[in-house]
Amino acid sequence: MIYKFYQQHIFPHLLNQVMQVPSLMDKRRELLLPIQGEVLEIGFGTGLNLAFYQAVDTVYALEPNIEIYQLAAQRIHETPFEVQHIQASAEKLPFADRSLDHIVCTWTLCSIADVELALDEVYRVLKVGGTFHVVEHVLHNENHNIQRLQNLFTPLQKRVADGCHLNRNIEQALKNADLEITELQYFDAEGIPSIGRRMLLARAVKS
Ligand SMILES: C[S@@+](CC[C@H](N)C(=O)[O-])C[C@H]1O[C@@H](n2cnc3c(N)ncnc32)[C@H](O)[C@@H]1O
């Protein structure tokens, strides 16, 4: 009961705060500025990406957790383009095959229970030539001490942070899904503890 209270009433507010660290907001801007037209956001969260879309006319805001989505209300209200909530999971996207030009995922592939299935779904619903735009915290491939800590603390992290894995190799997962990586940038985000600081910004195309 206490855990359920934490998940419903405390975690969404913590998430909303943590995800506004300035170094993460800078990367949102870099990732989202080039996107035009319609975009599907998987794991929309509290709407922190909305301010960075400059040429978008519709955002399909796929977010399964209603307590989290509710915290986006004010941001949606202030947004000049259409935002449509879709309460569904990444593992079963309610979109037709080859129907979307752009899909965005920011710090969400870590939390999806079946990330391989979700990426198969991304591949299915992207048009040929469509782009998947991603920024995520990832397994630290170069630092084995951090990697060990990431593996050690992932079970705890999953409990306190709604299923979040510290140790996912997202580059490999994109490749496994047959997406062609066109941009790949690893960086360490300022203001984030070392165990979750390693990040990947990537774009991948369905060719
Ligand atoms: C760390 S938050 C990131 C939120 C937002 N994308 C951001 O950048 O601030 C992860 C989000 O993924 C959502 N999520 C978790 N599992 C999911 C799934 N299977 N399908 C879609 N979204 C999921 C969570 O509800 C949460 O809103």
XYZ file of N, CA and C and ligand atoms in Angstrom:
648
model
N 0.829 -1.212 0.000
C 0.000 0.000 0.000
C 0.863 1.262 0.000
N 1.926 1.250 0.830
C 2.820 2.421 0.867
C 3.516 2.568 -0.487
N 3.901 1.396 -1.065
C 4.590 1.425 -2.361
C 3.658 1.990 -3.442
N 2.387 1.582 -3.388
C 1.424 2.067 -4.375
C 1.235 3.587 -4.231
N 1.174 4.047 -2.985
C 1.047 5.487 -2.725
C 2.263 6.221 -3.306
N 3.454 5.652 -3.066
C 4.692 6.249 -3.602
C 4.608 6.345 -5.129
N 4.202 5.224 -5.762
C 4.172 5.196 -7.224
C 3.170 6.191 -7.816
N 2.021 6.323 -7.138
C 0.961 7.154 -7.708
C 1.107 8.627 -7.355
N 1.602 8.917 -6.136
C 1.521 10.303 -5.657
C 2.870 10.971 -5.430
N 3.934 10.196 -5.329
C 5.240 10.820 -5.068
C 6.135 10.712 -6.301
N 6.247 9.497 -6.859
C 7.161 9.309 -7.990
C 6.874 10.260 -9.169
N 5.610 10.466 -9.577
C 5.388 11.365 -10.718
C 5.971 12.767 -10.508
N 5.892 13.278 -9.263
C 6.432 14.622 -8.984
C 7.965 14.602 -8.980
N 8.538 13.530 -8.421
C 10.007 13.397 -8.448
C 10.499 13.371 -9.890
N 9.813 12.564 -10.713
C 10.178 12.437 -12.126
C 10.139 13.807 -12.812
N 9.066 14.527 -12.571
C 8.891 15.840 -13.198
C 10.049 16.779 -12.843
N 10.543 16.707 -11.605
C 11.659 17.563 -11.186
C 12.985 17.087 -11.777
N 13.267 15.780 -11.589
C 14.575 15.250 -12.008
C 14.785 15.446 -13.511
N 13.709 15.286 -14.281
C 13.864 15.338 -15.731
C 14.035 16.763 -16.258
N 14.052 17.752 -15.338
C 14.260 19.146 -15.768
C 15.678 19.636 -15.505
N 16.593 18.730 -15.170
C 17.999 19.123 -14.998
C 18.458 19.847 -16.279
N 19.116 21.013 -16.147
C 19.450 21.814 -17.339
C 20.189 21.046 -18.431
N 21.115 20.146 -18.064
C 21.863 19.427 -19.114
C 20.920 18.535 -19.937
N 19.862 18.023 -19.309
C 18.899 17.198 -20.052
C 18.014 18.091 -20.935
N 17.653 19.255 -20.410
C 16.814 20.164 -21.206
C 17.579 20.610 -22.465
N 18.886 20.831 -22.338
C 19.695 21.212 -23.513
C 19.657 20.120 -24.581
N 19.712 18.868 -24.141
C 19.707 17.755 -25.107
C 18.329 17.578 -25.736
N 17.281 17.870 -24.973
C 15.934 17.839 -25.577
C 15.898 18.809 -26.761
N 16.412 20.026 -26.539
C 16.386 21.037 -27.590
C 17.122 20.513 -28.841
N 18.313 20.002 -28.629
C 19.126 19.508 -29.754
C 18.398 18.385 -30.516
N 17.766 17.484 -29.774
C 17.103 16.338 -30.407
C 15.870 16.758 -31.191
N 15.100 17.708 -30.648
C 13.740 17.932 -31.144
C 13.606 19.063 -32.164
N 14.559 19.992 -32.169
C 14.438 21.146 -33.065
C 14.218 20.777 -34.538
N 14.899 19.751 -35.096
C 14.734 19.482 -36.535
C 13.417 18.796 -36.923
N 12.604 18.400 -35.951
C 11.432 17.561 -36.274
C 10.269 18.420 -36.789
N 9.641 17.937 -37.861
C 8.526 18.680 -38.470
C 7.297 17.782 -38.614
N 6.128 18.406 -38.647
C 4.885 17.684 -38.962
C 4.340 16.913 -37.770
N 3.981 15.640 -38.008
C 3.408 14.801 -36.940
C 4.504 13.999 -36.263
N 4.374 13.832 -34.942
C 5.369 13.033 -34.224
C 4.675 12.208 -33.137
N 5.109 10.978 -33.011
C 4.667 10.133 -31.894
C 5.747 10.182 -30.824
N 5.351 10.566 -29.605
C 6.285 10.495 -28.467
C 5.924 9.299 -27.621
N 6.857 8.404 -27.456
C 6.630 7.206 -26.639
C 7.124 7.489 -25.225
N 6.234 7.346 -24.239
C 6.598 7.679 -22.852
C 6.649 9.194 -22.694
N 5.521 9.835 -22.972
C 5.412 11.305 -23.030
C 5.740 11.960 -21.692
N 5.485 11.251 -20.606
C 5.830 11.772 -19.282
C 5.023 13.009 -18.945
N 5.709 14.045 -18.421
C 5.025 15.256 -17.965
C 5.108 16.383 -19.004
N 5.405 16.019 -20.235
C 5.330 16.988 -21.338
C 6.531 17.917 -21.453
N 7.671 17.503 -20.929
C 8.829 18.407 -20.910
C 9.418 18.661 -22.295
N 9.057 17.866 -23.279
C 9.600 18.091 -24.630
C 8.821 19.148 -25.404
N 7.604 19.450 -24.964
C 6.710 20.263 -25.796
C 7.323 21.606 -26.181
N 8.043 22.228 -25.257
C 8.575 23.568 -25.500
C 9.616 23.603 -26.613
N 10.124 22.440 -27.015
C 11.242 22.435 -27.958
C 10.847 22.108 -29.394
N 9.579 21.785 -29.629
C 9.143 21.533 -31.001
C 8.868 22.878 -31.676
N 9.538 23.117 -32.797
C 9.385 24.405 -33.477
C 8.533 24.304 -34.737
N 8.430 23.117 -35.331
C 7.737 23.013 -36.620
C 6.830 21.785 -36.646
N 6.253 21.493 -35.502
C 5.402 20.302 -35.378
C 3.944 20.743 -35.366
N 3.047 19.970 -36.023
C 1.628 20.337 -35.911
C 0.819 19.400 -35.026
N 1.270 18.155 -34.838
C 0.562 17.243 -33.926
C 1.571 16.376 -33.175
N 1.369 16.275 -31.861
C 2.134 15.304 -31.063
C 1.149 14.247 -30.566
N 1.422 12.976 -30.910
C 0.688 11.864 -30.317
C 1.437 11.490 -29.049
N 0.811 11.785 -27.904
C 1.494 11.675 -26.615
C 1.154 10.338 -25.980
N 1.954 9.333 -26.302
C 1.686 7.980 -25.786
C 2.254 7.851 -24.376
N 1.357 7.739 -23.413
C 1.774 7.659 -22.009
C 0.805 6.751 -21.259
N 1.271 5.583 -20.797
C 0.353 4.655 -20.117
C -0.018 5.081 -18.704
N 0.811 5.908 -18.077
C 0.617 6.209 -16.653
C -0.148 7.525 -16.491
N -1.410 7.420 -16.084
C -2.277 8.606 -16.041
C -1.813 9.604 -14.968
N -1.256 9.090 -13.875
C -0.783 10.009 -12.807
C 0.361 10.880 -13.322
N 1.194 10.311 -14.163
C 2.288 11.095 -14.758
C 1.725 12.054 -15.802
N 0.856 11.546 -16.657
C 0.327 12.388 -17.755
C -0.403 13.620 -17.209
N -1.094 13.460 -16.083
C -1.852 14.595 -15.519
C -0.948 15.797 -15.217
N 0.313 15.534 -14.903
C 1.230 16.634 -14.580
C 1.638 17.426 -15.830
N 1.222 16.946 -16.992
C 1.538 17.662 -18.241
C 0.453 18.679 -18.599
N -0.635 18.732 -17.833
C -1.820 19.497 -18.247
C -1.498 20.957 -18.577
N -0.777 21.627 -17.715
C -0.495 23.052 -17.934
C 0.367 23.244 -19.185
N 1.359 22.370 -19.349
C 2.249 22.492 -20.527
C 1.446 22.270 -21.818
N 0.530 21.311 -21.794
C -0.298 21.048 -22.988
C -1.175 22.262 -23.274
N -1.732 22.840 -22.213
C -2.605 24.005 -22.349
C -1.854 25.164 -23.032
N -0.574 25.284 -22.755
C 0.212 26.411 -23.292
C 0.826 26.110 -24.656
N 0.546 24.930 -25.204
C 1.193 24.509 -26.454
C 0.369 24.954 -27.663
N 1.020 25.552 -28.675
C 0.254 26.087 -29.811
C -0.177 25.039 -30.837
N 0.273 23.798 -30.707
C -0.130 22.751 -31.661
C -0.936 21.681 -30.935
N -1.458 20.716 -31.711
C -2.341 19.702 -31.137
C -1.538 18.634 -30.373
N -2.022 18.282 -29.188
C -1.430 17.181 -28.420
C -2.552 16.176 -28.144
N -2.392 14.959 -28.668
C -3.422 13.914 -28.473
C -2.891 12.848 -27.544
N -3.549 12.666 -26.402
C -3.103 11.622 -25.478
C -3.475 10.243 -26.008
N -2.540 9.319 -25.953
C -2.808 7.922 -26.285
C -2.374 7.095 -25.092
N -3.356 6.494 -24.427
C -3.025 5.700 -23.239
C -2.801 4.266 -23.676
N -1.561 3.971 -23.975
C -1.192 2.649 -24.490
C 0.265 2.420 -24.138
N 0.743 1.206 -24.460
C 2.130 0.863 -24.171
C 2.932 0.747 -25.454
N 4.222 0.995 -25.313
C 5.123 0.944 -26.467
C 5.150 -0.450 -27.092
N 4.847 -1.463 -26.285
C 4.911 -2.831 -26.803
C 3.757 -3.138 -27.758
N 2.733 -2.264 -27.785
C 1.609 -2.478 -28.715
C 1.141 -1.101 -29.182
N 1.792 -0.564 -30.172
C 1.481 0.798 -30.616
C 0.193 0.789 -31.442
N -0.778 1.630 -31.083
C -2.049 1.643 -31.817
C -1.960 2.498 -33.090
N -1.037 2.135 -33.965
C -0.831 2.837 -35.236
C -0.668 1.791 -36.333
N -1.059 2.183 -37.542
C -0.955 1.271 -38.689
C 0.511 1.100 -39.106
N 0.790 0.026 -39.805
C 2.130 -0.203 -40.367
C 2.508 0.991 -41.246
N 3.773 1.369 -41.212
C 4.336 2.408 -42.094
C 3.476 3.671 -42.132
N 3.097 4.198 -40.946
C 2.201 5.360 -40.918
C 2.844 6.638 -40.381
N 4.052 6.572 -39.830
C 4.617 7.754 -39.158
C 5.990 8.137 -39.715
N 6.224 9.458 -39.782
C 7.542 9.965 -40.223
C 8.518 10.104 -39.066
N 7.986 10.417 -37.875
C 8.877 10.678 -36.734
C 8.344 10.019 -35.461
N 9.253 9.373 -34.762
C 8.946 8.861 -33.418
C 10.055 9.342 -32.489
N 9.647 9.807 -31.306
C 10.596 10.336 -30.317
C 10.525 9.502 -29.048
N 11.680 9.270 -28.457
C 11.750 8.585 -27.164
C 12.829 9.289 -26.340
N 12.448 9.916 -25.236
C 13.457 10.553 -24.388
C 13.409 9.916 -23.002
N 14.495 9.286 -22.632
C 14.659 8.633 -21.331
C 13.466 7.711 -21.015
N 13.105 6.894 -21.971
C 11.961 5.980 -21.820
C 12.326 4.541 -22.162
N 13.264 4.321 -23.085
C 13.625 2.938 -23.427
C 14.166 2.198 -22.203
N 14.674 2.951 -21.226
C 15.156 2.346 -19.970
C 14.014 1.720 -19.173
N 12.797 2.243 -19.336
C 11.669 1.858 -18.467
C 10.708 0.860 -19.100
N 10.786 0.692 -20.396
C 9.833 -0.188 -21.080
C 10.188 -1.641 -20.749
N 9.204 -2.409 -20.316
C 9.488 -3.771 -19.837
C 10.095 -4.622 -20.964
N 9.477 -4.616 -22.136
C 9.987 -5.429 -23.251
C 10.501 -4.496 -24.346
N 11.742 -4.072 -24.190
C 12.273 -3.039 -25.099
C 12.458 -3.587 -26.514
N 12.753 -4.874 -26.657
C 12.912 -5.446 -28.006
C 11.580 -5.388 -28.764
N 10.511 -5.771 -28.059
C 9.188 -5.733 -28.693
C 8.812 -4.293 -29.048
N 9.100 -3.354 -28.150
C 8.783 -1.947 -28.410
C 9.527 -1.444 -29.654
N 10.791 -1.832 -29.802
C 11.556 -1.375 -30.969
C 11.067 -2.054 -32.249
N 10.589 -3.279 -32.144
C 9.947 -3.911 -33.310
C 8.705 -3.116 -33.718
N 7.983 -2.643 -32.718
C 6.794 -1.831 -32.992
C 7.175 -0.494 -33.640
N 8.242 0.119 -33.145
C 8.737 1.362 -33.759
C 9.035 1.112 -35.230
N 9.738 0.025 -35.492
C 10.092 -0.317 -36.886
C 8.812 -0.513 -37.723
N 7.858 -1.201 -37.151
C 6.614 -1.501 -37.891
C 5.867 -0.225 -38.280
N 5.734 0.720 -37.346
C 4.870 1.879 -37.624
C 5.587 3.027 -38.341
N 6.932 2.994 -38.371
C 7.649 4.030 -39.135
C 7.451 3.804 -40.632
N 7.312 4.919 -41.381
C 7.360 4.807 -42.842
C 8.790 4.477 -43.252
N 8.968 3.929 -44.438
C 10.331 3.777 -44.960
C 10.907 5.189 -45.100
N 12.090 5.395 -44.559
C 12.686 6.744 -44.536
C 12.324 7.529 -43.287
N 11.419 6.997 -42.470
C 11.040 7.669 -41.223
C 12.147 7.559 -40.179
N 12.120 8.458 -39.198
C 13.236 8.559 -38.245
C 12.778 8.364 -36.803
N 13.590 7.623 -36.079
C 13.417 7.431 -34.640
C 14.472 8.310 -33.951
N 14.015 9.242 -33.115
C 14.898 10.208 -32.445
C 14.961 9.837 -30.961
N 16.159 9.620 -30.444
C 16.298 9.026 -29.121
C 17.324 9.770 -28.282
N 17.003 10.007 -27.005
C 18.057 10.318 -26.038
C 17.751 9.527 -24.766
N 18.770 8.811 -24.293
C 18.570 7.856 -23.196
C 19.817 7.784 -22.320
N 19.646 7.425 -21.049
C 20.829 7.039 -20.261
C 21.097 5.562 -20.552
N 22.380 5.198 -20.563
C 22.747 3.877 -21.094
C 23.815 3.193 -20.242
N 24.002 1.921 -20.559
C 25.118 1.157 -20.001
C 26.427 1.845 -20.392
N 27.332 2.016 -19.411
C 28.616 2.658 -19.712
C 29.568 1.613 -20.286
N 29.715 1.615 -21.614
C 30.514 0.570 -22.276
C 32.010 0.695 -22.006
N 32.479 1.936 -21.732
C 33.936 2.130 -21.584
C 34.407 2.019 -20.149
N 33.527 2.198 -19.185
C 33.958 2.206 -17.780
C 33.362 0.990 -17.054
N 34.225 -0.011 -16.823
C 33.713 -1.272 -16.284
C 33.319 -1.168 -14.820
N 33.918 -0.227 -14.074
C 33.499 -0.037 -12.680
C 32.068 0.491 -12.631
N 31.811 1.485 -13.463
C 30.439 2.028 -13.494
C 29.470 0.968 -14.008
N 29.897 0.228 -15.006
C 29.034 -0.829 -15.551
C 28.642 -1.837 -14.462
N 29.638 -2.201 -13.635
C 29.346 -3.153 -12.539
C 28.305 -2.573 -11.588
N 28.480 -1.261 -11.259
C 27.509 -0.609 -10.365
C 26.129 -0.546 -11.020
N 26.119 -0.280 -12.322
C 24.832 -0.212 -13.032
C 24.109 -1.560 -12.972
N 24.875 -2.639 -13.139
C 24.257 -3.971 -13.064
C 23.783 -4.275 -11.649
N 24.610 -3.865 -10.662
C 24.286 -4.144 -9.260
C 23.019 -3.406 -8.809
N 22.916 -2.129 -9.215
C 21.824 -1.298 -8.692
C 20.560 -1.300 -9.549
N 20.593 -1.971 -10.702
C 19.384 -1.956 -11.539
C 18.151 -2.561 -10.839
N 18.280 -3.673 -10.090
C 17.062 -4.192 -9.427
C 16.443 -3.172 -8.467
N 17.286 -2.435 -7.726
C 16.763 -1.415 -6.814
C 16.162 -0.244 -7.597
N 16.894 0.184 -8.627
C 16.420 1.302 -9.454
C 15.044 0.995 -10.057
N 14.863 -0.271 -10.475
C 13.574 -0.650 -11.063
C 12.441 -0.456 -10.057
N 12.734 -0.722 -8.782
C 11.701 -0.571 -7.744
C 11.396 0.896 -7.468
N 12.449 1.728 -7.349
C 12.199 3.119 -6.931
C 11.865 4.027 -8.116
N 12.185 3.595 -9.330
C 11.997 4.492 -10.481
C 11.166 3.832 -11.580
N 10.105 3.154 -11.181
C 9.067 2.727 -12.116
C 9.609 1.879 -13.283
N 10.453 0.900 -12.939
C 10.912 -0.049 -13.968
C 12.170 0.367 -14.713
N 12.798 1.468 -14.292
C 13.975 1.989 -15.013
C 15.202 1.090 -14.839
N 15.804 0.697 -15.981
C 17.058 -0.081 -15.984
C 18.226 0.877 -16.195
N 19.264 0.736 -15.366
C 20.468 1.570 -15.535
C 21.408 0.988 -16.577
N 21.165 -0.253 -17.000
C 22.206 -1.005 -17.721
C 21.776 -1.458 -19.116
N 21.025 -0.621 -19.802
C 20.617 -1.055 -21.150
C 21.581 -0.539 -22.222
N 21.904 -1.407 -23.174
C 22.752 -1.032 -24.304
C 21.825 -0.634 -25.454
N 21.536 0.647 -25.518
C 20.509 1.124 -26.458
C 21.026 1.108 -27.901
N 22.297 1.405 -28.083
C 22.853 1.350 -29.451
C 22.650 -0.053 -30.035
N 22.970 -1.063 -29.241
C 22.820 -2.439 -29.714
C 21.350 -2.769 -29.971
N 20.485 -2.282 -29.090
C 19.047 -2.557 -29.248
C 18.517 -1.937 -30.544
N 18.996 -0.740 -30.892
C 18.562 -0.107 -32.154
C 19.034 -0.937 -33.341
N 20.275 -1.396 -33.261
C 20.822 -2.220 -34.359
C 20.046 -3.529 -34.476
N 19.739 -4.143 -33.339
C 18.989 -5.413 -33.364
C 17.619 -5.248 -34.009
N 17.080 -4.016 -33.917
C 15.745 -3.765 -34.481
C 15.819 -3.405 -35.963
N 17.011 -3.519 -36.562
C 17.194 -3.242 -38.001
C 17.061 -1.775 -38.354
N 17.169 -0.908 -37.357
C 17.147 0.522 -37.642
C 18.570 0.954 -38.023
N 18.660 1.838 -39.000
C 19.982 2.291 -39.472
C 20.358 3.572 -38.726
N 21.413 3.503 -37.939
C 21.795 4.653 -37.116
C 22.475 5.699 -37.991
N 21.911 6.911 -37.981
C 22.465 7.995 -38.809
C 23.170 9.048 -37.958
N 22.917 9.041 -36.673
C 23.603 9.973 -35.757
C 23.785 9.247 -34.432
N 24.989 9.357 -33.870
C 25.294 8.620 -32.637
C 26.235 9.478 -31.792
N 25.758 9.893 -30.644
C 26.558 10.804 -29.830
C 26.482 10.368 -28.366
N 27.609 9.875 -27.827
C 27.645 9.554 -26.403
C 28.122 10.786 -25.638
N 27.561 11.020 -24.465
C 27.999 12.157 -23.652
C 27.694 11.860 -22.183
N 28.342 12.618 -21.301
C 28.076 12.522 -19.863
C 27.285 13.761 -19.454
N 26.108 13.540 -18.875
C 25.224 14.666 -18.543
C 25.614 15.279 -17.197
N 25.849 16.584 -17.213
C 26.162 17.293 -15.961
C 24.965 17.255 -15.014
N 25.256 17.155 -13.722
C 24.195 17.232 -12.719
C 23.510 15.906 -12.442
N 24.008 14.818 -13.055
C 23.420 13.480 -12.856
C 24.479 12.606 -12.178
N 24.122 11.804 -11.158
C 25.109 10.924 -10.509
C 25.776 9.999 -11.531
N 27.048 9.638 -11.256
C 27.848 8.931 -12.262
C 27.196 7.625 -12.729
N 26.418 6.992 -11.870
C 25.813 5.703 -12.242
C 24.787 5.846 -13.388
N 24.239 7.050 -13.549
C 23.252 7.256 -14.623
C 23.615 8.389 -15.560
N 24.885 8.785 -15.552
C 25.297 9.989 -16.287
C 25.585 9.734 -17.767
N 25.949 8.475 -18.098
C 26.304 8.176 -19.480
C 25.041 8.190 -20.336
N 25.075 8.962 -21.409
C 23.879 9.159 -22.233
C 24.194 8.884 -23.687
N 23.145 8.578 -24.421
C 23.248 8.427 -25.871
C 22.165 9.270 -26.536
N 22.599 10.129 -27.462
C 21.638 10.804 -28.352
C 21.825 10.162 -29.725
N 20.741 9.656 -30.281
C 20.855 8.962 -31.571
C 19.642 9.229 -32.445
N 19.901 9.164 -33.755
C 18.787 9.120 -34.718
C 18.970 7.864 -35.552
N 17.859 7.196 -35.826
C 17.938 5.949 -36.587
C 16.781 5.917 -37.584
N 17.107 5.458 -38.772
C 16.146 5.522 -39.887
C 15.720 4.114 -40.276
N 14.458 3.993 -40.678
C 13.993 2.725 -41.271
C 14.307 2.791 -42.762
N 15.269 2.015 -43.182
C 15.703 2.153 -44.600
C 15.095 1.038 -45.446
C 11.831 8.524 -17.169
S 10.251 8.835 -17.780
C 10.604 9.938 -19.149
C 9.450 10.829 -19.493
C 9.656 11.788 -20.676
N 9.882 11.082 -21.921
C 10.773 12.758 -20.418
O 11.699 12.836 -21.238
O 10.697 13.481 -19.414
C 9.760 7.325 -18.574
C 8.341 7.350 -19.098
O 8.095 6.129 -19.815
C 6.787 5.707 -19.515
N 6.684 4.259 -19.781
C 7.061 3.239 -18.972
N 6.781 2.066 -19.551
C 6.250 2.346 -20.758
C 5.763 1.545 -21.840
N 5.780 0.208 -21.772
N 5.258 2.170 -22.913
C 5.254 3.522 -22.991
N 5.698 4.332 -22.008
C 6.192 3.747 -20.912
C 6.593 6.078 -18.053
O 5.237 6.090 -17.668
C 7.278 7.444 -18.011
O 6.397 8.477 -18.317
